[in-house]
Amino acid sequence: MNDMIERVVIVGGGTAGWLAASLIASSRRAKAAPLSITLVEAPDVPIVGVGEGTWPTIRQTLATIGLDEGDFLAACDGAFKQASRFDGWLDGSAGDSYLHPFTTPPAVPTGELLAAWQTSAPDQPFAAAMSAQAAVCNLHLAPRQRAMPDYQGATNYAYHFATEKFGALLARHAKQSPLITHILDHVTGVRHADNGDIAALTTRSGREIAGDLFIDCSGFKGLLIGDALDVEWIDRSEHAFNDRAIASQVPVPPGSPIASQTIATAHEAGWIWDIGLPSRRGIGCVYSSRFMDAERAETILRDYIARELPGAAPETKAFGVPFKHISFRTGHRARFWERNCISIGLAAGFIEPLEASAIVLIELSLRALTDNFPADRAAMDIHAGRFNKLFRYRWDRIVEFLKLHYVLSRREEPYWRAHRDPQHIPPHLTEMLALWKNQPPSAWDFPYVDEIFSAQSHQYILYGMGFPAPAGWPATDRATAALAEMRQRARTLAAGLPTNRIYLDALAADRAAAEPERVE
């Protein structure tokens, strides 16, 4: 085996595979020395298709690989995401709703902000007091004006998009790079080097594809990290119960409002996602098979669609798009980088789609790789050790953050009571909840660079769900002024931003008008 890392082989396409190819091809390493990237993709593997939501990191990722923002939105039936909204999670009563926006609270000590909020606006939701983005979301507004530079906005934002169109766009874009070779074939096995590394892939057509670094983006199959290298899967279902989903796509009338946030509505044994795109709403039911069967989940999903979009989808094939049933394992690998193979995406792990952690983990994995690309095989084990330590930390924090949404609930169905059972709560989260009774979440609790869910994200969940604010903090003048400034900013944004529908329809019209002049 060549000691230098010059040949990267990626197994699997989709979001994980094509982002890996594009980001490595755009990296400092690719510009510094010879590098080849081969992506091997089975021609008949369906897309899982529930990852329509993203995190704000996606803007930097798309800019890095050189995608025009308007082209991306138009090609992927894309829309803006500025928050997640949680309906019915506290007790299921009328008006039970809170927001987790992407814009952080003012840069004032959190204890002072909490005291000022309780003094000046105790009846206002926490997110509405701390972020002007709550008003923007309530009005279905876009986070930016068309004249702004790509990926810049008046508020922090991510995207919703059609997953299958996003994967196709990434593939088209990546294939333009001279460093990337695309092979349509089925990987049937591997040939190991004498030291136990993967030396080459073998394929159904008889190819042997040699490489120095292999990236497993083969989804739940884990063809390399699991089958070839036998890295253990760590089950996390004792904390995260959900293991099933039903996905549907419901067309919407032209001109209808497009929501600025993912809407997650709790039900008796899980929750329903509702994601607005220009042409459709992606609506699905996430549930635990320990507490609900598929028939009951379908009924809940149909009832939700009938309530939110009257007359739209009383049957599973109302629009020629059947309900898609998905089963998934809840957990992750014991190690994510084993020998000369890195697992990224579903091959590395999966915890339910709440809070859109799947794609951001792909991005952060690739950033860790491209910023610390191993020069040779001798350096690889050092990088692997650091990578595994970092991503085990991240998976633990994701499990805990998602669990936080459940443990604060007061719903009384068996599923929700089980979530509150101490034996099903991660010990570290139990410790943090004890600390947060006396002090708000802070950077001391989340010390790593690029925390996926920051202290501010935890604050939005805690105080959105009515967790008692710690006593003993003064309502200072600077905190009161900061909240007043936030109210004024909300009014300014409400007056100056277009609706999502106006923005995206105008973008589509511009692209359609320019289409005859574009070179294919």
Coordinates of C-alpha atoms in Angstrom, one line a residue:
M1 CA 0.0 0.0 0.0
N2 CA 1.2 3.5 -0.9
D3 CA 2.1 5.2 2.4
M4 CA 0.9 8.6 1.1
I5 CA -2.9 9.3 1.1
E6 CA -3.6 10.0 -2.5
R7 CA -6.6 7.9 -3.4
V8 CA -9.9 8.4 -1.7
V9 CA -12.7 5.9 -2.4
I10 CA -16.3 6.7 -1.3
V11 CA -18.9 3.9 -1.1
G12 CA -22.4 5.3 -1.6
G13 CA -23.9 8.4 -3.1
G14 CA -26.8 10.4 -1.7
T15 CA -26.2 13.5 0.5
A16 CA -23.4 11.9 2.5
G17 CA -21.4 10.5 -0.4
W18 CA -21.7 13.5 -2.8
L19 CA -21.0 16.0 -0.1
A20 CA -17.9 14.0 0.9
A21 CA -16.7 14.0 -2.7
S22 CA -17.4 17.7 -3.2
L23 CA -15.9 18.9 0.1
I24 CA -12.8 16.8 -0.3
A25 CA -12.3 18.0 -3.9
S26 CA -12.7 21.6 -2.6
S27 CA -10.3 21.1 0.3
R28 CA -6.9 22.6 1.0
R29 CA -5.5 19.1 0.7
A30 CA -6.9 18.6 -2.8
K31 CA -5.3 21.8 -3.9
A32 CA -1.9 21.1 -2.4
A33 CA -1.0 17.7 -3.9
P34 CA -2.3 15.0 -6.3
L35 CA -5.5 13.5 -5.1
S36 CA -8.1 11.2 -6.8
I37 CA -11.6 10.7 -5.5
T38 CA -13.7 7.7 -6.7
L39 CA -17.3 7.4 -5.7
V40 CA -18.9 4.0 -6.2
E41 CA -22.7 4.0 -6.1
A42 CA -25.1 1.2 -6.6
P43 CA -27.5 2.1 -9.4
D44 CA -30.7 0.9 -7.7
V45 CA -30.5 2.0 -4.1
P46 CA -33.5 4.1 -3.0
I47 CA -33.2 7.3 -1.0
V48 CA -34.4 7.1 2.6
G49 CA -36.0 10.5 2.1
V50 CA -36.8 11.9 5.5
G51 CA -33.9 14.3 5.8
E52 CA -35.6 17.4 4.5
G53 CA -34.4 19.7 7.3
T54 CA -30.9 21.2 7.8
W55 CA -28.9 23.3 10.3
P56 CA -27.4 26.7 9.5
T57 CA -24.0 25.2 8.9
I58 CA -25.3 24.0 5.5
R59 CA -24.9 27.6 4.1
Q60 CA -21.1 27.5 4.6
T61 CA -21.0 24.0 3.2
L62 CA -22.9 24.9 0.0
A63 CA -20.8 28.0 -0.4
T64 CA -17.6 26.0 0.0
I65 CA -18.4 23.6 -2.8
G66 CA -19.4 26.5 -5.0
L67 CA -23.2 26.2 -5.4
D68 CA -25.2 29.4 -6.2
E69 CA -27.8 29.8 -3.5
G70 CA -30.6 30.7 -5.9
D71 CA -29.8 27.8 -8.2
F72 CA -29.8 25.4 -5.2
L73 CA -33.2 26.6 -4.0
A74 CA -34.7 26.4 -7.4
A75 CA -33.3 23.0 -8.2
C76 CA -34.3 21.4 -4.9
D77 CA -37.8 22.9 -4.4
G78 CA -36.0 24.5 -1.5
A79 CA -37.4 26.8 1.2
F80 CA -35.9 28.6 4.3
K81 CA -35.8 27.1 7.7
Q82 CA -35.4 29.5 10.6
A83 CA -36.5 27.4 13.6
S84 CA -38.2 24.3 14.9
R85 CA -41.7 24.6 16.5
F86 CA -42.9 22.1 19.0
D87 CA -46.7 21.7 19.4
G88 CA -48.3 19.6 22.1
W89 CA -45.0 18.5 23.7
L90 CA -45.7 19.9 27.2
D91 CA -49.2 18.6 28.0
G92 CA -51.1 18.6 24.7
S93 CA -53.5 21.4 25.7
A94 CA -54.6 24.2 23.4
G95 CA -51.9 26.7 22.9
D96 CA -49.1 24.3 24.0
S97 CA -46.4 25.4 21.6
Y98 CA -42.9 26.8 21.8
L99 CA -40.1 27.7 19.4
H100 CA -36.4 26.9 19.0
P101 CA -35.2 29.6 16.7
F102 CA -31.7 29.8 15.0
T103 CA -30.9 33.2 16.3
T104 CA -29.4 33.3 19.8
P105 CA -30.6 35.5 22.7
P106 CA -28.9 38.9 23.3
A107 CA -25.3 38.9 24.5
V108 CA -26.2 39.6 28.1
P109 CA -25.7 37.1 31.0
T110 CA -28.6 34.6 30.7
G111 CA -29.6 34.9 34.3
E112 CA -30.2 38.7 33.8
L113 CA -32.2 38.1 30.7
L114 CA -34.4 35.6 32.4
A115 CA -35.0 38.0 35.3
A116 CA -35.8 40.8 32.9
W117 CA -38.1 38.6 30.9
Q118 CA -40.1 37.5 34.0
T119 CA -40.2 41.1 35.2
S120 CA -41.2 42.9 32.0
A121 CA -43.0 40.3 29.9
P122 CA -43.8 37.2 31.9
D123 CA -46.7 36.2 29.6
Q124 CA -44.6 36.4 26.5
P125 CA -43.0 33.1 25.3
F126 CA -39.3 32.8 26.0
A127 CA -38.3 32.6 22.3
A128 CA -40.4 35.7 21.4
A129 CA -38.8 37.7 24.2
M130 CA -35.2 36.6 23.3
S131 CA -35.3 36.6 19.5
A132 CA -36.9 38.7 16.8
Q133 CA -36.9 35.5 14.7
A134 CA -40.0 34.4 16.5
A135 CA -42.0 37.2 14.9
V136 CA -40.4 36.5 11.5
C137 CA -41.6 32.9 11.8
N138 CA -45.1 33.8 12.9
L139 CA -45.5 35.9 9.7
H140 CA -44.0 33.2 7.3
L141 CA -41.2 35.7 6.4
A142 CA -38.0 34.9 4.5
P143 CA -34.7 35.6 6.4
R144 CA -33.3 37.7 3.6
Q145 CA -33.9 40.1 0.7
R146 CA -33.2 39.0 -2.8
A147 CA -30.5 41.7 -3.2
M148 CA -28.4 40.4 -0.4
P149 CA -25.2 38.4 -1.2
D150 CA -25.6 34.6 -1.4
Y151 CA -25.9 32.9 2.0
Q152 CA -26.3 36.2 3.9
G153 CA -29.4 37.1 5.8
A154 CA -31.1 39.4 8.3
T155 CA -31.6 36.3 10.6
N156 CA -29.8 33.0 10.9
Y157 CA -31.2 30.3 8.7
A158 CA -31.0 26.9 7.1
Y159 CA -33.1 25.2 4.5
H160 CA -35.8 22.7 3.8
F161 CA -35.6 20.9 0.5
A162 CA -36.7 17.8 -1.5
T163 CA -34.1 15.2 -0.5
E164 CA -34.1 13.3 -3.8
K165 CA -33.5 16.6 -5.7
F166 CA -30.7 17.7 -3.4
G167 CA -28.9 14.4 -3.9
A168 CA -29.2 14.8 -7.7
L169 CA -28.0 18.4 -7.6
L170 CA -24.9 17.4 -5.5
A171 CA -24.1 14.6 -7.9
R172 CA -24.3 16.9 -11.0
H173 CA -22.2 19.5 -9.3
A174 CA -19.6 17.0 -8.1
K175 CA -19.1 15.3 -11.4
Q176 CA -17.8 18.6 -12.9
S177 CA -14.7 18.2 -10.8
P178 CA -11.8 16.6 -12.6
L179 CA -10.7 15.0 -9.3
I180 CA -13.9 12.9 -9.0
T181 CA -14.7 9.7 -10.8
H182 CA -18.2 8.2 -10.6
I183 CA -18.7 4.4 -10.9
L184 CA -22.1 2.8 -11.0
D185 CA -21.6 -0.7 -9.6
H186 CA -22.5 -2.9 -6.6
V187 CA -19.7 -3.3 -3.9
T188 CA -19.6 -7.0 -3.1
G189 CA -16.7 -7.2 -0.8
V190 CA -13.2 -5.9 0.1
R191 CA -9.7 -7.1 -0.3
H192 CA -7.7 -6.5 2.9
A193 CA -4.1 -5.4 3.1
D194 CA -1.6 -7.5 5.2
N195 CA -2.0 -5.0 8.1
G196 CA -5.8 -5.3 8.2
D197 CA -6.6 -2.1 6.3
I198 CA -8.9 -2.1 3.3
A199 CA -6.8 -2.3 0.2
A200 CA -9.5 -2.4 -2.4
L201 CA -13.2 -2.8 -3.1
T202 CA -14.5 -5.7 -5.2
T203 CA -17.6 -5.2 -7.3
R204 CA -20.3 -7.2 -9.0
S205 CA -18.9 -6.3 -12.5
G206 CA -15.5 -7.7 -11.5
R207 CA -13.8 -4.4 -10.8
E208 CA -11.2 -4.0 -8.1
I209 CA -11.0 -0.4 -6.9
A210 CA -7.9 0.3 -4.8
G211 CA -7.6 3.2 -2.4
D212 CA -5.6 4.7 0.5
L213 CA -8.6 6.1 2.4
F214 CA -12.1 4.7 2.3
I215 CA -15.3 6.6 3.3
D216 CA -18.4 4.5 4.1
C217 CA -21.5 6.4 3.0
S218 CA -23.5 3.2 2.3
G219 CA -26.3 4.1 4.7
F220 CA -27.7 1.7 7.3
K221 CA -25.9 -1.2 5.6
G222 CA -22.5 -0.1 6.7
L223 CA -20.8 -2.1 4.0
L224 CA -17.3 -1.2 5.1
I225 CA -17.4 -0.1 8.7
G226 CA -19.7 -2.9 9.7
D227 CA -19.4 -5.8 7.2
A228 CA -15.8 -5.5 6.3
L229 CA -14.3 -4.1 9.6
D230 CA -16.8 -5.4 12.0
V231 CA -17.1 -2.3 14.2
E232 CA -19.7 -2.7 16.9
W233 CA -23.0 -0.9 16.8
I234 CA -24.0 0.7 20.1
D235 CA -27.8 0.6 20.6
R236 CA -29.2 3.8 22.2
S237 CA -32.9 2.8 22.2
E238 CA -32.9 2.7 26.0
H239 CA -32.9 6.6 25.8
A240 CA -34.3 7.2 22.3
F241 CA -37.4 5.1 21.8
N242 CA -38.4 6.0 18.3
D243 CA -37.6 3.4 15.6
R244 CA -40.3 3.8 12.9
A245 CA -41.5 6.6 10.6
I246 CA -44.1 7.0 7.9
A247 CA -43.4 9.6 5.3
S248 CA -45.8 11.4 2.9
Q249 CA -45.7 14.3 0.5
V250 CA -48.8 16.4 0.2
P251 CA -49.1 18.9 -2.7
V252 CA -50.1 22.4 -1.7
P253 CA -52.1 25.0 -3.7
P254 CA -50.2 27.7 -5.6
G255 CA -49.7 30.8 -3.5
S256 CA -50.2 29.1 -0.1
P257 CA -48.1 30.2 2.8
I258 CA -44.7 28.5 3.3
A259 CA -43.8 28.0 7.0
S260 CA -40.5 29.3 8.2
Q261 CA -39.9 26.5 10.6
T262 CA -40.2 22.7 10.9
I263 CA -43.3 21.9 12.9
A264 CA -43.1 18.9 15.2
T265 CA -46.5 18.0 16.7
A266 CA -46.5 15.5 19.6
H267 CA -48.8 12.5 19.6
E268 CA -49.5 9.6 22.0
A269 CA -46.3 7.7 21.1
G270 CA -44.1 10.0 19.1
W271 CA -44.5 13.1 16.9
I272 CA -45.4 14.3 13.4
W273 CA -43.1 16.4 11.2
D274 CA -44.5 19.0 8.9
I275 CA -42.1 20.7 6.5
G276 CA -43.2 23.3 4.0
L277 CA -41.7 23.5 0.5
P278 CA -42.9 25.7 -2.5
S279 CA -44.8 22.8 -4.1
R280 CA -45.6 20.4 -1.3
R281 CA -45.5 19.7 2.4
G282 CA -43.5 16.8 3.6
I283 CA -45.5 15.3 6.5
G284 CA -44.6 12.2 8.4
C285 CA -45.2 10.3 11.6
V286 CA -42.3 9.2 13.9
Y287 CA -43.2 6.6 16.5
S288 CA -41.9 3.9 18.7
S289 CA -42.9 0.3 17.8
R290 CA -42.9 -0.6 21.5
F291 CA -45.8 1.7 22.1
M292 CA -47.7 1.9 18.8
D293 CA -48.3 -0.3 15.7
A294 CA -48.1 0.8 12.1
E295 CA -51.9 0.9 11.6
R296 CA -52.4 3.3 14.5
A297 CA -49.5 5.5 13.3
E298 CA -51.1 5.7 9.8
T299 CA -54.4 6.8 11.4
I300 CA -52.7 9.5 13.4
L301 CA -50.9 10.7 10.2
R302 CA -54.1 10.7 8.1
D303 CA -56.0 12.6 10.9
Y304 CA -53.2 15.2 11.1
I305 CA -53.2 15.8 7.3
A306 CA -57.0 16.0 7.2
R307 CA -57.0 18.6 10.0
E308 CA -54.1 20.7 8.6
L309 CA -55.0 20.4 4.9
P310 CA -58.7 19.6 4.8
G311 CA -59.7 17.3 2.0
A312 CA -56.1 16.7 1.0
A313 CA -55.2 13.1 1.8
P314 CA -57.9 10.9 3.4
E315 CA -56.3 7.8 1.9
T316 CA -52.7 6.7 1.6
K317 CA -52.6 7.1 -2.2
A318 CA -54.7 10.2 -2.6
F319 CA -52.1 12.0 -4.7
G320 CA -50.4 8.9 -6.2
V321 CA -47.8 9.1 -3.5
P322 CA -48.2 6.2 -1.0
F323 CA -47.2 6.4 2.6
K324 CA -43.6 5.2 2.9
H325 CA -42.9 3.1 6.0
I326 CA -39.3 3.3 7.3
S327 CA -37.7 1.3 10.0
F328 CA -34.4 2.4 11.6
R329 CA -32.0 1.3 14.2
T330 CA -31.3 3.9 16.9
G331 CA -27.7 4.1 17.8
H332 CA -24.2 4.6 16.4
R333 CA -20.9 2.8 15.8
A334 CA -18.5 2.3 18.7
R335 CA -15.8 3.9 16.5
F336 CA -16.4 6.0 13.4
W337 CA -12.9 5.9 12.0
E338 CA -11.5 2.4 11.9
R339 CA -8.1 1.8 10.4
N340 CA -8.2 3.5 7.0
C341 CA -12.0 3.8 6.8
I342 CA -14.3 6.6 8.0
S343 CA -18.1 6.1 8.3
I344 CA -20.2 9.2 7.6
G345 CA -24.0 9.6 7.5
L346 CA -26.3 6.7 8.3
A347 CA -23.4 4.2 8.2
A348 CA -22.0 6.0 11.3
G349 CA -25.4 6.1 13.2
F350 CA -28.8 7.6 13.4
I351 CA -31.0 9.0 16.1
E352 CA -34.5 10.0 15.1
P353 CA -34.9 13.1 12.8
L354 CA -35.9 15.5 15.5
E355 CA -33.9 18.8 15.3
A356 CA -32.2 17.8 11.9
S357 CA -29.0 16.4 13.4
A358 CA -28.3 13.9 10.5
I359 CA -27.0 16.3 7.8
V360 CA -25.1 18.5 10.2
L361 CA -23.3 15.4 11.5
I362 CA -22.3 14.7 7.9
E363 CA -21.0 18.3 7.5
L364 CA -19.1 18.2 10.8
S365 CA -17.5 14.8 10.0
L366 CA -16.3 16.1 6.7
R367 CA -15.0 19.3 8.2
A368 CA -13.0 17.3 10.7
L369 CA -11.6 15.2 7.9
T370 CA -10.8 18.0 5.5
D371 CA -9.3 20.3 8.2
N372 CA -7.2 17.4 9.5
F373 CA -6.6 15.3 6.3
P374 CA -3.9 12.6 7.1
A375 CA -0.8 13.1 5.1
D376 CA 0.2 9.4 5.3
R377 CA -0.8 6.1 6.9
A378 CA 1.5 6.8 9.9
A379 CA -0.6 9.8 10.8
M380 CA -4.0 8.1 10.3
D381 CA -4.3 6.4 13.6
I382 CA -3.6 9.6 15.5
H383 CA -6.4 11.4 13.5
A384 CA -8.7 8.4 14.0
G385 CA -8.3 8.5 17.7
R386 CA -9.1 12.2 17.9
F387 CA -12.0 11.8 15.5
N388 CA -13.5 9.0 17.4
K389 CA -13.3 10.8 20.8
L390 CA -14.9 13.9 19.3
F391 CA -17.7 12.2 17.6
R392 CA -18.5 9.9 20.5
Y393 CA -18.9 13.1 22.5
R394 CA -21.2 14.6 19.8
W395 CA -23.4 11.5 19.6
D396 CA -23.8 11.5 23.4
R397 CA -24.7 15.2 23.4
I398 CA -27.3 14.6 20.6
V399 CA -28.9 11.8 22.5
E400 CA -29.1 14.1 25.5
F401 CA -30.4 17.1 23.7
L402 CA -33.2 15.2 21.9
K403 CA -34.1 13.5 25.2
L404 CA -34.5 16.9 26.8
H405 CA -37.5 17.5 24.6
Y406 CA -39.2 14.4 26.2
V407 CA -38.2 14.5 29.9
L408 CA -39.7 17.9 30.5
S409 CA -43.1 16.8 29.1
R410 CA -46.1 16.4 31.4
R411 CA -48.1 14.2 29.0
E412 CA -49.5 11.1 30.6
E413 CA -49.6 8.5 27.9
P414 CA -47.4 5.4 28.6
Y415 CA -44.8 6.4 26.0
W416 CA -44.3 9.9 27.6
R417 CA -44.2 8.5 31.2
A418 CA -41.6 6.0 30.1
H419 CA -39.4 8.8 28.8
R420 CA -39.5 10.4 32.2
D421 CA -38.5 7.2 34.0
P422 CA -35.0 7.9 35.5
Q423 CA -33.7 4.6 34.1
H424 CA -34.3 5.9 30.6
I425 CA -32.6 9.2 31.1
P426 CA -28.8 9.5 30.4
P427 CA -26.9 10.1 33.7
H428 CA -25.1 13.1 32.3
L429 CA -28.4 14.8 31.4
T430 CA -29.8 14.0 34.9
E431 CA -26.7 15.9 36.3
M432 CA -27.2 18.8 34.0
L433 CA -30.9 19.2 34.9
A434 CA -29.9 19.3 38.5
L435 CA -27.4 22.1 37.8
W436 CA -29.8 24.0 35.7
K437 CA -32.2 24.4 38.6
N438 CA -29.6 26.8 40.0
Q439 CA -27.9 28.3 36.9
P440 CA -28.9 28.5 33.3
P441 CA -27.1 26.4 30.6
S442 CA -23.8 28.1 29.6
A443 CA -20.6 27.5 27.7
W444 CA -19.2 25.8 30.8
D445 CA -21.6 23.0 30.0
F446 CA -20.7 22.8 26.3
P447 CA -17.0 23.4 26.0
Y448 CA -16.2 21.9 22.6
V449 CA -15.6 23.8 19.3
D450 CA -18.6 23.5 17.0
E451 CA -21.1 22.2 19.5
I452 CA -24.1 21.0 17.5
F453 CA -26.6 22.2 20.1
S454 CA -25.3 25.1 22.1
A455 CA -26.2 26.3 25.6
Q456 CA -28.6 28.7 23.9
S457 CA -30.4 25.9 22.1
H458 CA -30.8 24.1 25.5
Q459 CA -32.2 27.4 26.9
Y460 CA -34.9 27.6 24.2
I461 CA -36.0 24.0 25.0
L462 CA -35.9 24.4 28.8
Y463 CA -37.7 27.7 29.1
G464 CA -39.9 27.0 26.2
M465 CA -41.3 24.1 28.1
G466 CA -41.6 26.0 31.3
F467 CA -38.5 24.8 33.2
P468 CA -38.2 27.2 36.2
A469 CA -35.7 30.0 35.8
P470 CA -33.1 30.0 38.5
A471 CA -33.6 32.6 41.2
G472 CA -31.2 35.2 42.5
W473 CA -30.5 37.1 39.3
P474 CA -31.3 40.8 39.0
A475 CA -33.3 42.3 36.1
T476 CA -30.5 44.7 35.1
D477 CA -31.0 47.8 33.0
R478 CA -28.8 46.3 30.2
A479 CA -31.0 43.1 30.1
T480 CA -34.2 45.1 30.0
A481 CA -32.8 47.4 27.3
A482 CA -31.7 44.3 25.3
L483 CA -35.2 42.9 25.4
A484 CA -36.7 46.2 24.3
E485 CA -34.2 46.4 21.5
M486 CA -35.3 42.9 20.5
R487 CA -38.9 44.0 20.3
Q488 CA -38.0 46.9 18.1
R489 CA -35.9 44.6 15.8
A490 CA -38.9 42.3 15.4
R491 CA -41.0 45.2 14.2
T492 CA -38.3 46.3 11.8
L493 CA -37.9 42.8 10.3
A494 CA -41.6 42.4 10.0
A495 CA -41.8 45.5 8.0
G496 CA -38.8 44.9 5.8
L497 CA -38.7 41.2 4.8
P498 CA -40.8 39.5 2.1
T499 CA -42.8 36.4 2.8
N500 CA -41.3 33.0 1.9
R501 CA -43.9 32.6 -0.8
I502 CA -43.2 35.9 -2.5
Y503 CA -39.4 35.4 -2.3
L504 CA -39.4 31.8 -3.6
D505 CA -42.1 32.4 -6.3
A506 CA -40.1 35.4 -7.6
L507 CA -36.9 33.3 -7.6
A508 CA -38.6 30.5 -9.6
A509 CA -40.0 33.0 -12.1
D510 CA -36.6 34.6 -12.6
R511 CA -35.1 31.1 -13.2
A512 CA -37.8 30.1 -15.6
A513 CA -37.4 33.4 -17.6
A514 CA -33.7 32.9 -17.9
E515 CA -33.8 29.2 -18.8
P516 CA -33.7 29.5 -22.6
E517 CA -30.5 31.6 -22.3
R518 CA -28.8 29.1 -20.0
V519 CA -26.2 26.7 -21.4
E520 CA -26.9 23.1 -20.4

